[in-house]
mmCIF file of C-alpha atoms in Angstrom:
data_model
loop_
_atom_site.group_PDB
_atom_site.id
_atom_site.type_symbol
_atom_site.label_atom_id
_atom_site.label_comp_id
_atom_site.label_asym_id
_atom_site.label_seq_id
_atom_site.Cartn_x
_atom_site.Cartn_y
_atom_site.Cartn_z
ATOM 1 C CA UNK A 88 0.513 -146.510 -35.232
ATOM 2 C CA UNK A 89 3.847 -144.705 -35.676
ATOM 3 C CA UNK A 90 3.040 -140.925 -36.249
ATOM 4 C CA UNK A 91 4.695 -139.231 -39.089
ATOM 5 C CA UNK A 92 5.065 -136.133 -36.476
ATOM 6 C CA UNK A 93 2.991 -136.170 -33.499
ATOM 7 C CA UNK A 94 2.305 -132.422 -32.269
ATOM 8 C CA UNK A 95 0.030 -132.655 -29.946
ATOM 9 C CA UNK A 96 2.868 -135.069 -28.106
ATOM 10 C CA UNK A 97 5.420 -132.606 -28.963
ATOM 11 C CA UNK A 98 3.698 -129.723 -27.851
ATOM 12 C CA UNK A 99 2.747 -131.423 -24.606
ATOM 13 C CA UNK A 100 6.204 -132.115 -23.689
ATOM 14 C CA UNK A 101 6.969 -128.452 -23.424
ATOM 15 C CA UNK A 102 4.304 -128.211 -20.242
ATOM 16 C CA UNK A 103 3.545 -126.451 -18.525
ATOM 17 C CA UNK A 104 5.931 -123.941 -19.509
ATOM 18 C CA UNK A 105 3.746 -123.626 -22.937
ATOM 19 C CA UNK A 106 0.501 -123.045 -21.420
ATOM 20 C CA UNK A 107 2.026 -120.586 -18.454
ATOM 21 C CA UNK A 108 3.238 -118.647 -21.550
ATOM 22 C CA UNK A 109 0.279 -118.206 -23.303
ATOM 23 C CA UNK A 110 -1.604 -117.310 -20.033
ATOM 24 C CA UNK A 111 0.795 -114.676 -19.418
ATOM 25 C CA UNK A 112 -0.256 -112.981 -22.768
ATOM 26 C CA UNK A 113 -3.797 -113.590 -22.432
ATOM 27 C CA UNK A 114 -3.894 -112.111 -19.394
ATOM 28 C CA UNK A 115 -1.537 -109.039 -20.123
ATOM 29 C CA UNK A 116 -4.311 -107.480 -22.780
ATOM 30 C CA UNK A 117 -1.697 -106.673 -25.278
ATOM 31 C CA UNK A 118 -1.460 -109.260 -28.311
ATOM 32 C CA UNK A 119 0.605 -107.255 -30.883
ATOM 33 C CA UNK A 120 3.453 -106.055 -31.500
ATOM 34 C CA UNK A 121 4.263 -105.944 -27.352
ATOM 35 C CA UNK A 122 7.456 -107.606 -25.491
ATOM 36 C CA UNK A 123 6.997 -111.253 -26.005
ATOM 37 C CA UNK A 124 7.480 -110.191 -29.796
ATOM 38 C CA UNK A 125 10.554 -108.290 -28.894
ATOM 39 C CA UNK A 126 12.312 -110.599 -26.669
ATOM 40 C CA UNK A 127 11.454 -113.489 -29.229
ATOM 41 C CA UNK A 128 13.177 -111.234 -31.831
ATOM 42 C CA UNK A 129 15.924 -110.193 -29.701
ATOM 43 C CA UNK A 130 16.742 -113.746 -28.742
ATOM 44 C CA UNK A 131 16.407 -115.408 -31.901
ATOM 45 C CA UNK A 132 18.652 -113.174 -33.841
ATOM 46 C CA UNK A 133 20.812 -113.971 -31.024
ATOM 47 C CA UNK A 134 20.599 -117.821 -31.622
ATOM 48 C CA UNK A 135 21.330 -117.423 -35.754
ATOM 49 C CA UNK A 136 23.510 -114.867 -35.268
ATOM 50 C CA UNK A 137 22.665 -112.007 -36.811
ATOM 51 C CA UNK A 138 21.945 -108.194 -35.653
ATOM 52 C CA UNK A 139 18.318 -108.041 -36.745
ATOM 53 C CA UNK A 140 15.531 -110.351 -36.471
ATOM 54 C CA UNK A 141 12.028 -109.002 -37.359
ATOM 55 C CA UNK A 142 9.006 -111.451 -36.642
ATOM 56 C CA UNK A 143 6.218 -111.769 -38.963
ATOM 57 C CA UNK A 144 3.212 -113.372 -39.893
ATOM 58 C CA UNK A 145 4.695 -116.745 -42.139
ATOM 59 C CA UNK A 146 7.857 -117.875 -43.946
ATOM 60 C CA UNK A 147 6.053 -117.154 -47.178
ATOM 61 C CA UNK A 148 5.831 -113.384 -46.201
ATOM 62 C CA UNK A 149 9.146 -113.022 -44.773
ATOM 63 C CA UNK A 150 10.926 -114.043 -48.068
ATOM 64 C CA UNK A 151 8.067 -112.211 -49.754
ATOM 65 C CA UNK A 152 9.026 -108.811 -47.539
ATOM 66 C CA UNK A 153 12.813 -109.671 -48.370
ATOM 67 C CA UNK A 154 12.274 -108.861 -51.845
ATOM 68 C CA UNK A 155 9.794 -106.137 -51.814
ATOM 69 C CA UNK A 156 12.267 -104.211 -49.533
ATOM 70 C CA UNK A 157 15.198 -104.621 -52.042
ATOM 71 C CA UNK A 158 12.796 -103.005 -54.589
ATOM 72 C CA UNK A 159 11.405 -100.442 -52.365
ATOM 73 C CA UNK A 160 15.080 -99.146 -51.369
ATOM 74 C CA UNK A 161 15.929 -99.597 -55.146
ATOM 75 C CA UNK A 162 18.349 -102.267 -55.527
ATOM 76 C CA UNK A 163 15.414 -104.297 -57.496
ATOM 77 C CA UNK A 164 13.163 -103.787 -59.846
ATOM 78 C CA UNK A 165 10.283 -105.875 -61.755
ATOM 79 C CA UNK A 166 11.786 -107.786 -64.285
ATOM 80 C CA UNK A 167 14.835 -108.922 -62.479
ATOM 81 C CA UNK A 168 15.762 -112.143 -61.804
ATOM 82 C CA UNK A 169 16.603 -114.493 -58.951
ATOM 83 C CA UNK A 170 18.150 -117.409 -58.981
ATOM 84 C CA UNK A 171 16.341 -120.475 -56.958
ATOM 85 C CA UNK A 172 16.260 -124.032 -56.856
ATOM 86 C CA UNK A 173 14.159 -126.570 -59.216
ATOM 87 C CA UNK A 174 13.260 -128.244 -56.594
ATOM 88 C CA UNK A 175 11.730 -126.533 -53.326
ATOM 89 C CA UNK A 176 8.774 -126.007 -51.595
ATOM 90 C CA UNK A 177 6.608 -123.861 -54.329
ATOM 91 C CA UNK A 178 6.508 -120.838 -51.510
ATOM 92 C CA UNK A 179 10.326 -120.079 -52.339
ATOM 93 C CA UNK A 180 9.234 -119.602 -55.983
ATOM 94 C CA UNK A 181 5.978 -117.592 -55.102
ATOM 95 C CA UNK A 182 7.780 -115.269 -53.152
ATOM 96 C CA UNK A 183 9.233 -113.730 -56.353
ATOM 97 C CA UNK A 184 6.853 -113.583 -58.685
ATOM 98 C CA UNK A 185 4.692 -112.056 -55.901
ATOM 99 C CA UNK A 186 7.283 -109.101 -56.440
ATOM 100 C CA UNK A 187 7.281 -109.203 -60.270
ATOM 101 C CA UNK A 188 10.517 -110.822 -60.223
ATOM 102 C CA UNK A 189 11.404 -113.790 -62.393
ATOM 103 C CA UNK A 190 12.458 -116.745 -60.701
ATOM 104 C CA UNK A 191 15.723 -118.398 -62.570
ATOM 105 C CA UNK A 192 15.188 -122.215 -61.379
ATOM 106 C CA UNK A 193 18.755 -124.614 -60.715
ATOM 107 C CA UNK A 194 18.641 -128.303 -61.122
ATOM 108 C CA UNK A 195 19.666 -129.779 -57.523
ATOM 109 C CA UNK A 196 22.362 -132.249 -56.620
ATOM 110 C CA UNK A 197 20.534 -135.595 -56.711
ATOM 111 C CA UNK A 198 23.047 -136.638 -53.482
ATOM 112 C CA UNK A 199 21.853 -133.496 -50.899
ATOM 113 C CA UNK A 200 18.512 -132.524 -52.766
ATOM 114 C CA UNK A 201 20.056 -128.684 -52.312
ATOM 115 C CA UNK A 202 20.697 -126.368 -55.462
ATOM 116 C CA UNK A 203 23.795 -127.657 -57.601
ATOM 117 C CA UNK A 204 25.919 -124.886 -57.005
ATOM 118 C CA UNK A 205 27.847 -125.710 -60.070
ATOM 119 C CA UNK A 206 25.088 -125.460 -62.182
ATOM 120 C CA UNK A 207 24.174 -122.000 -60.813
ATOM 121 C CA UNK A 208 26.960 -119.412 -62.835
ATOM 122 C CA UNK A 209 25.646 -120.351 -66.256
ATOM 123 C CA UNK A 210 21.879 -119.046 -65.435
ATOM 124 C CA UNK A 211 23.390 -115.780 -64.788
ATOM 125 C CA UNK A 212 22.675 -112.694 -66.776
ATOM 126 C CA UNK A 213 23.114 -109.321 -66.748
ATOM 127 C CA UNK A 214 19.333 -109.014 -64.599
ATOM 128 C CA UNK A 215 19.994 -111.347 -62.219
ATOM 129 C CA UNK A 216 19.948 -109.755 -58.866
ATOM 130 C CA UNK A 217 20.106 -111.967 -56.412
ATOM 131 C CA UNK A 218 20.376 -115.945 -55.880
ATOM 132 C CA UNK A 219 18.328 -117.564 -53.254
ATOM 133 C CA UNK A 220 19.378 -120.145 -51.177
ATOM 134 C CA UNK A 221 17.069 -122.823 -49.534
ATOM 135 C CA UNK A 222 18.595 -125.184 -47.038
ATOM 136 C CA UNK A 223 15.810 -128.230 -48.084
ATOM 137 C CA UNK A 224 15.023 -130.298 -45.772
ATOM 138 C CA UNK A 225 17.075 -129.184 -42.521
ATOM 139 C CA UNK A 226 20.560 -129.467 -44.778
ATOM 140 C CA UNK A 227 22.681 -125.898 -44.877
ATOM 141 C CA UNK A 228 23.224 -125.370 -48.513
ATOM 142 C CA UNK A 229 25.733 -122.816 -48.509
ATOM 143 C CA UNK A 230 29.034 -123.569 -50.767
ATOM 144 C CA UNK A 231 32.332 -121.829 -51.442
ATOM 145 C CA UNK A 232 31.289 -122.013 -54.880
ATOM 146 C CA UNK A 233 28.148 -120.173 -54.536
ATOM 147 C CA UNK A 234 30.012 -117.371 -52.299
ATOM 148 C CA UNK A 235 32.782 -116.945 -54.946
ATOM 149 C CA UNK A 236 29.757 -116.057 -57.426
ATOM 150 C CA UNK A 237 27.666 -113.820 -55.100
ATOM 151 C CA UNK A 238 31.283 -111.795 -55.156
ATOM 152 C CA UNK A 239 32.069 -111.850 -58.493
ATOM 153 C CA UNK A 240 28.582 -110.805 -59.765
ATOM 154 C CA UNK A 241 27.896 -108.402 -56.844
ATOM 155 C CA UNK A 242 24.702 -110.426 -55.865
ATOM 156 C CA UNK A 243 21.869 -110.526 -53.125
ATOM 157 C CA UNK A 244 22.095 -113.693 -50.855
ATOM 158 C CA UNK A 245 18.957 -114.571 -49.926
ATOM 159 C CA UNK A 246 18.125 -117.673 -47.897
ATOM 160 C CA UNK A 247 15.341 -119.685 -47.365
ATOM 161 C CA UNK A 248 15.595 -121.269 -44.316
ATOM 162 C CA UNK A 249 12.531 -122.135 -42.857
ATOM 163 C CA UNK A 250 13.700 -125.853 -42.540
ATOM 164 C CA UNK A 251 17.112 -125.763 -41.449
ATOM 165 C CA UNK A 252 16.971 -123.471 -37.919
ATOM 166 C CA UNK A 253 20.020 -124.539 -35.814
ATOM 167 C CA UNK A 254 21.917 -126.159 -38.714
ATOM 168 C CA UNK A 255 25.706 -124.843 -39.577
ATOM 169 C CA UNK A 256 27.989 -124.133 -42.697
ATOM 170 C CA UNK A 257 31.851 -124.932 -42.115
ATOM 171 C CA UNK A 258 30.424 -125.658 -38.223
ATOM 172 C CA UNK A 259 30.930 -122.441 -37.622
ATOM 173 C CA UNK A 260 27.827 -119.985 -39.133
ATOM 174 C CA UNK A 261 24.678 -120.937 -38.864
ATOM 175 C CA UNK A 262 22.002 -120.737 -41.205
ATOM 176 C CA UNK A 263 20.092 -117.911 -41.776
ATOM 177 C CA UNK A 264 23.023 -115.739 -40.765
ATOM 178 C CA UNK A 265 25.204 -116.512 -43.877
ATOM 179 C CA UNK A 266 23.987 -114.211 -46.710
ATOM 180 C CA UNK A 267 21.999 -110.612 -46.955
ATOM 181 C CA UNK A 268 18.829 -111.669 -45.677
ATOM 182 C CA UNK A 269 16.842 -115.089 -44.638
ATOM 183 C CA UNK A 270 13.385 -115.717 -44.407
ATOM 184 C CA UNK A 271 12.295 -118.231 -41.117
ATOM 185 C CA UNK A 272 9.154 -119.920 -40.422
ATOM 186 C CA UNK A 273 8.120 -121.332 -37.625
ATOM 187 C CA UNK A 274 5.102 -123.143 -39.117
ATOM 188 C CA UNK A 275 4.190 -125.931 -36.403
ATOM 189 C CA UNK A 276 5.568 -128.709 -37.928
ATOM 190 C CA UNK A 277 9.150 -126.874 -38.009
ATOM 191 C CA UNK A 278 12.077 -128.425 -36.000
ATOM 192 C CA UNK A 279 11.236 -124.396 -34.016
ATOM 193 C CA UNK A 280 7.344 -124.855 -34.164
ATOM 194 C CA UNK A 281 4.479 -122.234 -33.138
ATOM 195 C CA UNK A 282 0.997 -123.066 -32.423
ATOM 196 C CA UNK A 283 0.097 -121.367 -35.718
ATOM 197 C CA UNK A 284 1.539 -119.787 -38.725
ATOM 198 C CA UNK A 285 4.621 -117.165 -37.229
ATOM 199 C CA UNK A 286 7.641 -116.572 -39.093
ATOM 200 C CA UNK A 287 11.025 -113.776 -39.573
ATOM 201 C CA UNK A 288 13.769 -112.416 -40.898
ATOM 202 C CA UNK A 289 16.725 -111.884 -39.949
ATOM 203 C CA UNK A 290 19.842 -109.898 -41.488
ATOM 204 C CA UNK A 291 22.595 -107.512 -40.633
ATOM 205 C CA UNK A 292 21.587 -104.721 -43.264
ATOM 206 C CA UNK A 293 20.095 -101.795 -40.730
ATOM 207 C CA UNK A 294 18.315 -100.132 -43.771
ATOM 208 C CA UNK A 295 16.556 -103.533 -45.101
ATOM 209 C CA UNK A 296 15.531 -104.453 -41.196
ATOM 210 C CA UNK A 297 13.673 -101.166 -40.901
ATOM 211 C CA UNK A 298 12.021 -101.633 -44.261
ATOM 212 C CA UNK A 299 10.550 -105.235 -43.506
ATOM 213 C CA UNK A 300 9.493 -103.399 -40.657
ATOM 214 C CA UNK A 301 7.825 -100.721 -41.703
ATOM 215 C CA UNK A 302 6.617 -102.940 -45.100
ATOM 216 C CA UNK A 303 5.207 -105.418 -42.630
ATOM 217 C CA UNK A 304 3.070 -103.107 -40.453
ATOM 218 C CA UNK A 305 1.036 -101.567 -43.397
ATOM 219 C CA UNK A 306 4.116 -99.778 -44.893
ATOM 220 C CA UNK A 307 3.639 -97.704 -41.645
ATOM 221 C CA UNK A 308 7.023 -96.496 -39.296
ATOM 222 C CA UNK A 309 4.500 -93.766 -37.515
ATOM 223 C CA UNK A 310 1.137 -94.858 -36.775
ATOM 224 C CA UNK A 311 -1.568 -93.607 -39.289
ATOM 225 C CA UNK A 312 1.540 -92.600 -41.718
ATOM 226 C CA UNK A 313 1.792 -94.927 -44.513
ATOM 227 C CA UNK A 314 4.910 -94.266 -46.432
ATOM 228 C CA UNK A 315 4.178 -97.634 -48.677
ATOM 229 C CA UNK A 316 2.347 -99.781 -49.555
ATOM 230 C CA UNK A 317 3.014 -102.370 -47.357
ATOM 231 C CA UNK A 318 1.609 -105.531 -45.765
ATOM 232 C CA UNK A 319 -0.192 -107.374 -42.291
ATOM 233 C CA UNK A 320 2.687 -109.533 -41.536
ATOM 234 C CA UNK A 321 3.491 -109.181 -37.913
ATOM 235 C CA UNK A 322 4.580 -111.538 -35.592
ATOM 236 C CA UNK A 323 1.872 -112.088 -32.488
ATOM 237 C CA UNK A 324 2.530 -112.213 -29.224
ATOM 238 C CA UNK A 325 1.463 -115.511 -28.191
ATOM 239 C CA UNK A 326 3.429 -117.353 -31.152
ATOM 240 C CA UNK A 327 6.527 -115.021 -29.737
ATOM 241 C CA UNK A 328 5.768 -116.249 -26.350
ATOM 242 C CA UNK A 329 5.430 -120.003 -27.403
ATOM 243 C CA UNK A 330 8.234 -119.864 -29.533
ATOM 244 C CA UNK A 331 10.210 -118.417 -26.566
ATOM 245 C CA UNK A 332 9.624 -121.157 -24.591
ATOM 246 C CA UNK A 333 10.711 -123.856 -27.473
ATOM 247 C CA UNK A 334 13.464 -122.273 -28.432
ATOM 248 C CA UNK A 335 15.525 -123.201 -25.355
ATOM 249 C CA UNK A 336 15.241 -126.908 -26.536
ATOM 250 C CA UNK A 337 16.139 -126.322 -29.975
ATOM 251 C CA UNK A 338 19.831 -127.611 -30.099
ATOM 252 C CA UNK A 339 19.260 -131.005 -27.739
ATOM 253 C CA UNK A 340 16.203 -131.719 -30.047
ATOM 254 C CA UNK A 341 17.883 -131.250 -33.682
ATOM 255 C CA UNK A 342 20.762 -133.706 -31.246
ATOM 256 C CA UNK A 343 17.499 -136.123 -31.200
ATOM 257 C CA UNK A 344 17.103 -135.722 -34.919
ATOM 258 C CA UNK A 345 20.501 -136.857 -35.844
ATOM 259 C CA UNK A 346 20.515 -139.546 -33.562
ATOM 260 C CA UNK A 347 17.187 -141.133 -35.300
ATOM 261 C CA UNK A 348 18.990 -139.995 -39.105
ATOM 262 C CA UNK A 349 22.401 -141.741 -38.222
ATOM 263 C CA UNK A 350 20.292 -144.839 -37.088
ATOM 264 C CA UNK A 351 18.304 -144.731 -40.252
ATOM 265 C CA UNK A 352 21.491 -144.649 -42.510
ATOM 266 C CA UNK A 353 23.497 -147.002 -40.097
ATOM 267 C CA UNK A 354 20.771 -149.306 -40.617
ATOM 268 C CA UNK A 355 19.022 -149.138 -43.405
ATOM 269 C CA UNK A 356 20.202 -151.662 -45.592
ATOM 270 C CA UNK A 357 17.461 -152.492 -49.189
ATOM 271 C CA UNK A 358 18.948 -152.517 -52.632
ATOM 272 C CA UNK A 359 15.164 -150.726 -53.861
ATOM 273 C CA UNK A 360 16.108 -147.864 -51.491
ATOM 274 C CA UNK A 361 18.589 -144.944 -51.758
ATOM 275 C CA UNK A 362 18.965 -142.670 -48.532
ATOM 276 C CA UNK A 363 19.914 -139.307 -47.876
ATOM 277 C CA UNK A 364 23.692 -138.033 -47.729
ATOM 278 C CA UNK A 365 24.860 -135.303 -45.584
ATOM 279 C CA UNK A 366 26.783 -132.574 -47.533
ATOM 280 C CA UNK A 367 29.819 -131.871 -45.119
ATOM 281 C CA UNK A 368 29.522 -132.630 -41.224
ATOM 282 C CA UNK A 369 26.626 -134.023 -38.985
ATOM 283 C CA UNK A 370 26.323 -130.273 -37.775
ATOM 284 C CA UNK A 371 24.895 -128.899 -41.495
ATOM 285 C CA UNK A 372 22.222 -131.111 -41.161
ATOM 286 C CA UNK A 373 19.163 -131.042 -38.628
ATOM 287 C CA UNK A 374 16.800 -133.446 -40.407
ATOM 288 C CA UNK A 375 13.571 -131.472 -40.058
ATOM 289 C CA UNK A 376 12.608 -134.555 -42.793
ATOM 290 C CA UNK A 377 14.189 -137.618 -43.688
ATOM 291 C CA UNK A 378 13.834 -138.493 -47.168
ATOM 292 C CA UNK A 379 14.986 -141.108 -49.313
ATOM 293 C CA UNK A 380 14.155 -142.734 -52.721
ATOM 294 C CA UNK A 381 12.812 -145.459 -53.916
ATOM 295 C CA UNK A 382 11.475 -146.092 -57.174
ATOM 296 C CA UNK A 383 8.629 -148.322 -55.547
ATOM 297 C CA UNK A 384 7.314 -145.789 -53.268
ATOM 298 C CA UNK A 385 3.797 -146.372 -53.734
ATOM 299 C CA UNK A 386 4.234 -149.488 -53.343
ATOM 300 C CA UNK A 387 6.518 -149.175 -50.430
ATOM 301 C CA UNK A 388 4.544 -146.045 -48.667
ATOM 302 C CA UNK A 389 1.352 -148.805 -48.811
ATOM 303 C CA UNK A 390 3.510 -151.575 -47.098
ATOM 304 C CA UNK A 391 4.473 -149.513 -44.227
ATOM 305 C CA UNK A 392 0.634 -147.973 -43.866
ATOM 306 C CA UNK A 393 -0.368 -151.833 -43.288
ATOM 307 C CA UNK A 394 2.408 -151.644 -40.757
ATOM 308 C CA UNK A 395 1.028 -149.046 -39.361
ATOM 309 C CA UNK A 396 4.127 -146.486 -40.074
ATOM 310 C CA UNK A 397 2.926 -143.354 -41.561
ATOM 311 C CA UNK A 398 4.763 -141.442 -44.139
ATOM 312 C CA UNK A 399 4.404 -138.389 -46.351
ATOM 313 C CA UNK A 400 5.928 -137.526 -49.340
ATOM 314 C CA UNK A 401 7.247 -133.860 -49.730
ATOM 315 C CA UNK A 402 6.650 -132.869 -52.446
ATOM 316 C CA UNK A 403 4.308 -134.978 -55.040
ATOM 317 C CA UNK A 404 4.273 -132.260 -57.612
ATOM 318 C CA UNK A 405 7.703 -129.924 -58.728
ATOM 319 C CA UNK A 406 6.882 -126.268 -58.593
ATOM 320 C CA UNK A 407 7.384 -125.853 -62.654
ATOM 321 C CA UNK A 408 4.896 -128.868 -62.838
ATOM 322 C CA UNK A 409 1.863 -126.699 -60.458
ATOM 323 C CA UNK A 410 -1.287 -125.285 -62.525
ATOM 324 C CA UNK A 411 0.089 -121.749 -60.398
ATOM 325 C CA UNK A 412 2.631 -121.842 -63.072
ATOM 326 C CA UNK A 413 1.097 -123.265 -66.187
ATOM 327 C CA UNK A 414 3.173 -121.270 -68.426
ATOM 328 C CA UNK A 415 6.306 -123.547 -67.343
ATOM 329 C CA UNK A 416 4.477 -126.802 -68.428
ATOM 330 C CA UNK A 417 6.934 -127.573 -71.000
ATOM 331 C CA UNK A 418 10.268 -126.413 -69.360
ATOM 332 C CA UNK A 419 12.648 -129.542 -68.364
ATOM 333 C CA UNK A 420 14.159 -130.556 -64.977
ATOM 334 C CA UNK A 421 15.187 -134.017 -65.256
ATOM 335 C CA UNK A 422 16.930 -134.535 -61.666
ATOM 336 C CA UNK A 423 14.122 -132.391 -60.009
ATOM 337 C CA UNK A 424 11.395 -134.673 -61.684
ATOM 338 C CA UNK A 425 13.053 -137.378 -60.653
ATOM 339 C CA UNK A 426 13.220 -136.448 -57.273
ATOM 340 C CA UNK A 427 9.726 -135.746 -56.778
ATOM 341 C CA UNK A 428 8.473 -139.406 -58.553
ATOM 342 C CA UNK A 429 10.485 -140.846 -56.033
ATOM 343 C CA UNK A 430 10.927 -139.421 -52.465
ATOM 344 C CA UNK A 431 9.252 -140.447 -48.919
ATOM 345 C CA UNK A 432 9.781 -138.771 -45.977
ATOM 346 C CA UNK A 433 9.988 -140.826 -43.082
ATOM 347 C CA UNK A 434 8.852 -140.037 -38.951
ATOM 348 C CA UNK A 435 11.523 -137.971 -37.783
ATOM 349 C CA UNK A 436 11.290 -136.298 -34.293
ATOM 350 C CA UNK A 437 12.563 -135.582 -30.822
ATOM 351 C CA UNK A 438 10.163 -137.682 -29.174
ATOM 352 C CA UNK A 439 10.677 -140.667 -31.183
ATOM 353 C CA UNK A 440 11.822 -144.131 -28.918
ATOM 354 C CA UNK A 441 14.617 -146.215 -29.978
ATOM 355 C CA UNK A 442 12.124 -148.860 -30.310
ATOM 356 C CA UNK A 443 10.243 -147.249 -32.653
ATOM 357 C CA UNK A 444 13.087 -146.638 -35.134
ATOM 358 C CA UNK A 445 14.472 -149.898 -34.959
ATOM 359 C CA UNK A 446 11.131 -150.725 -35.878
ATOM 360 C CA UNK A 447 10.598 -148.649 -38.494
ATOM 361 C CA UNK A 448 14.124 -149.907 -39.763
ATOM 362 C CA UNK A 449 13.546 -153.386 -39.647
ATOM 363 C CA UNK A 450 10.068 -152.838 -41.842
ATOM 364 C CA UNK A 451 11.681 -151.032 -44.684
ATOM 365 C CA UNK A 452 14.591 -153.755 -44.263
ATOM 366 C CA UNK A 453 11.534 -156.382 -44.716
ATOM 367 C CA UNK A 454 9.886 -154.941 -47.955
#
């Protein structure tokens, strides 16, 4: 059986630098909040490139904190909008109506799978605050046509990039560093994986840094002061110290990723089956999936179970199709819909043979 994503292998492959790490923190008696957290933070926003990282508890809660620090320092209020993708992973969406803000959804580009950002200027009103970005699937998502709206309407930037760590705009910025604020996970089946939930933020705004901060630790700068009302979101040491360890691997294994993508695309060759296109360079991708389209995929997800290839499909079910959001039951996203009847993500990782993608290949050549 070919794994989808095999973590246990993964994870393995990182000994025994891994399990040294975690020692070190078990036996050190201090699990929050201590130096493993810091030098994660320090070296991360290092990596993407920005002045500030803050570790917390999950991607969901770092865009979640994003947002609920613009309102606490009064650039946002309940009511406003934000403009995100149709089609994302629902926790994008959550993360704003957990605030009271209304999300503003943006059909994608059916070629990238990332927010159309040509369809983005006429969903904005006079209470739209922000637009948030999410680089789906490992591909950056950033356009000069988004930035030249951000500017003219004097918006937040706000990007979701807990898929896309390492991956570049113009080859030059990387994710996560090219708006106001990004939310990160390192969820463990991330390209940057913990060994449980962990996530951050990082921006170059000194005032919204110390409010996720201070939100994030029980709306508490002093201890026992509570100046909001804040959240349990931190970052804990031994997902800092793991994720310290990984991260010095991080470039040579998104290299991995693209190798097994360009194979896929090189090779892949059935009339049934549309792949994936890469927006500008082989740098703004870093294929934390790799999905492609086929209007048989039940049929063809079956086929390469009996082949003993396993697949997943992200995502069955479009956000504005959930029960969470009931209310949207009627509302009308062709492309997205389409996307989500159709997509399978194929095994994708650093640890993959050659053998095993050729094989993979061949199958979905043979269906």
């Amino acid at each position: 059986m070919i794994k989808f994503l095999d973590l246990k292998a993964i994870n393995n492959s990182f000994e025994p630098e891994l399990s040294k790490a975690v020692l070190r923190v078990l036996h050190s008696g201090w699990y929050t909040l201590g130096s493993e957290v810091s030098a994660f933070e320090g070296e991360y926003g290092k990596y993407i490139g920005t002045k500030h990282c803050v570790g917390v508890a999950n991607g969901l809660d770092a865009l979640r904190l994003i947002l609920k620090a613009y309102i606490e320092l009064g650039l946002m209020k309940e009511g406003d909008e934000v403009i995100v993708p149709a089609h994302t992973y629902i926790a994008s969406i959550l993360a704003i109506t957990d605030n009271g803000l209304i999300p503003v959804l943006v059909e994608p580009d059916i070629n990238t799978y990332n927010i159309n950002p040509f369809k983005i200027e006429e969903k904005v009103t006079e209470r739209t605050k922000a637009i948030m970005l999410v680089h789906l699937y490992g591909q950056n998502s950033m356009h000069q046509e988004i930035q030249r709206i951000v500017d003219k309407y004097h918006l937040k930037l706000i990007e979701d990039n807990a898929q896309s760590v390492g991956s570049y705009y113009n080859d030059k910025f990387r994710t996560g560093s090219l708006g106001d604020a990004a939310g990160h996970s390192f969820y463990p089946g991330k390209n940057l994986g913990a060994l449980g939930d962990a996530g951050a933020v990082t921006t170059d705004d000194d005032k919204l840094a110390k409010m996720i901060r201070t939100l994030a630790n029980y709306g508490s700068a002093k201890k026992y002061a509570n100046d909001y009302q804040g959240l349990n979101s931190r970052l804990d040491e031994i997902q800092a110290a793991a994720l310290l360890v990984k991260l010095k691997r991080i470039d040579s294994d998104n290299r991995k990723r693209q190798e097994i993508a360009e194979h896929y695309i090189e090779n892949i060759n059935h009339l049934e089956i549309i792949l994936p296109k890469i927006n500008s360079n082989i740098n703004s991708h870093v294929w934390h999936l790799f999905v492609l389209h086929c209007k048989n995929r039940e049929k063809l997800q079956k086929y390469l179970t009996r082949n003993d290839i396993q697949t997943l499909i992200h995502y069955p079910i479009p956000p504005h199709k959930q029960m969470a959001y009931k209310s949207w039951g009627k509302l009308n996203y062709p492309i997205t819909e389409n996307i989500h009847k159709s997509v399978l993500s194929l095994p994708i990782s650093p640890l993959m043979n050659i053998e095993d993608v050729k094989r993979i290949t061949d199958t979905i050549n043979s269906f």
